[in-house]
């Protein structure tokens, strides 16, 4: 019956929407590189020593614990306190385990063994009982206060030691990083207790799913504090994102806000981290060997030799983090590197006068200095570029000042080099170094190793090529291409008009090589100048390589930089670069950035259909099928123009002042604009997806009710349609009071769920009764017609008891089906707090605080009345017309205020349900 009410055209539309949504979901959940992280292993059995907390503290937080990580002999030695190392505290995230500390802890232990425990770190970890804090924010403040107590407890473990620490470093995974930032908002917290904060896949900007007001309030408190007190916050903070593999927390949420006066914060995607260069998923970021090695190297470089603790020098901390996480010059970190180096000793000096030069070093017995005079090159070329495949950490390239052929001292240019997976490279703009007379490349004496050094001089315009990207709506049908004909080592392809998060492209690089006998490697680096989210692709040429290009962070309005594709190429190969729009990845970006708002759009479509059904009942006396009314009423032009107009008016000061005077919350569209998340037509796309979801979920709901009613008939004797309609059955007040008590004493979401199940049971019973009646009608049509006439004859609007006919029952089922669709989404949005309550039931019987309790107290009696409501009982209600008019403005309100605050959505839905229930009495 449900499908019969839909035209073939509409069905085709709903199927096409499913196809497009599937493309977007596929790109988010499967459209990324394979997991290239190496697993980090323990060399000895890991042990977690429980730290005894003060009795009052343990009693106040019975579900939380503090552990010290150790392995083998280290674990045995440190069972006897006090400790002597450098404390690091690991904070797990949503449903995270304290045992996730083992990867970074084990690697740090191996590193300490390599230096004979000259320095070592003590890794502590907090057990938050794997709480689901991403779903329920009521315990975030409690976690924050417990971490504060843990820090004070940890520092007491070092009391009396010669080099006792006064602060701890914190590594926070996911929501653990947010808890660490929240420490600064506590009244009695001293900022000096934290010397460094590293967060991994932490959503700093906003919650992934704003499912209750406690989460959003927690975020608002933290971010407002950090913004307002930025000048006084001297905490060095590094945020590492997982990239596109992490579909749980998109990387754009992990970037700390950039403030002009707050320079001690860095944000980077793991694919851009030197010596890591891989994207990580939400869990692998804590065990990815490449990333944990980088983190541990940074920790050891942060140690102050005098205090044997992490340095308090903010400048040094930032230098270390930049060295290891942003740009690595293939040199060991030095706080004050020697700029001038001695070029002495018995070495050969070989002058090179050509503009392109390559040298293969193998079993060199003597040191060689190759010198490139710059005087003549400056007249012709603008840049010098050198690269080496020897990835050691020694200095390898220098600049001589006012020299003829050789120099005793040179400027060490190795610090300006950049480490890549297979080479280290240096790019010099010659006009920036007017005092240099020669460029010197150093080749050490080696035995058994083979490496290649290449240098070339070139004009910038010959290596910088502009490639305008294809239009958003070209759908991949058109492409643009450039061919690199010259035999160079390096090219810069400027991707013009590429700076928005809704853009996505596929680049195909085809390389053709001549005379190449050995395997040649090329590197393609996608570089974003306005954020550290670069990604690298390594290709064995000749080959055809496909690269996906999309952004985590949109280009700021005042930024004029251009996204680049840096190509480190082979001079023996020719390269052809083709770019075209990727429609599936654009849909993926829509899902990635706005998928969390879909429930609001589904509810908006449901509300429009609900209002249409109520108006149909008021104007014609009967209720239309859900699919028919959804097609008729769920139109984006009924919702979007009001939101767009309001957003436009909020740009005017007088309207903004009026808005604030009325104490209205901030428009969600303004929130998205502040986060640079506005897509063209994104609201239209989401509305279509929402309508499609509403249709298919209603179809599933209708089919489920029919199936369950059939099972009911198979298990129970056939039931008949109720002869008398009673708005208030004897058991209704008792059931309502019981459910309210359940909501008060346990969890509001539980009471909502039980009320919903009771309502669904009533519908199943009504469906079974109607099915029984129709079966009788098909068997004995004459008797059925007499029965129907008898029903119609007995109907009297002035009577105290109304009687239900088959037509009235069908009308009521249509209305109940729509109400079920609305209630289903309310239940789904309240489920997170129920799951949290069930998981912690053994510790606490009552959920405190409870985000669903106020909603439950109003919704339970409303649903109880609606369960006994039939269309025949409300047709003549004076309130019906008003009830039918409310869903439209509320559908607008859901989009305006609920798309970025999902916990508000049930409140908007509750209003028309309440009016519908009141129609029974007015």
mmCIF file of C-alpha atoms in Angstrom, residues 494-499 527-531 555-564:
data_model
loop_
_atom_site.group_PDB
_atom_site.id
_atom_site.type_symbol
_atom_site.label_atom_id
_atom_site.label_comp_id
_atom_site.label_asym_id
_atom_site.label_seq_id
_atom_site.Cartn_x
_atom_site.Cartn_y
_atom_site.Cartn_z
ATOM 1 C CA UNK A 494 49.682 25.887 -9.128
ATOM 2 C CA UNK A 495 46.107 24.623 -8.756
ATOM 3 C CA UNK A 496 44.183 27.811 -9.452
ATOM 4 C CA UNK A 497 40.674 28.380 -8.010
ATOM 5 C CA UNK A 498 41.081 25.537 -5.516
ATOM 6 C CA UNK A 499 40.422 26.585 -1.926
ATOM 7 C CA UNK A 527 50.896 21.261 -0.475
ATOM 8 C CA UNK A 528 48.325 23.505 1.249
ATOM 9 C CA UNK A 529 49.973 26.827 2.240
ATOM 10 C CA UNK A 530 47.272 27.915 4.717
ATOM 11 C CA UNK A 531 47.273 24.739 6.864
ATOM 12 C CA UNK A 555 41.193 28.866 2.367
ATOM 13 C CA UNK A 556 40.766 31.936 4.625
ATOM 14 C CA UNK A 557 39.199 34.972 2.974
ATOM 15 C CA UNK A 558 42.296 37.177 3.353
ATOM 16 C CA UNK A 559 44.711 34.476 2.144
ATOM 17 C CA UNK A 560 46.042 34.799 -1.405
ATOM 18 C CA UNK A 561 48.167 31.637 -1.488
ATOM 19 C CA UNK A 562 47.567 28.909 -4.055
ATOM 20 C CA UNK A 563 47.355 25.175 -3.457
ATOM 21 C CA UNK A 564 50.350 23.444 -5.043
#
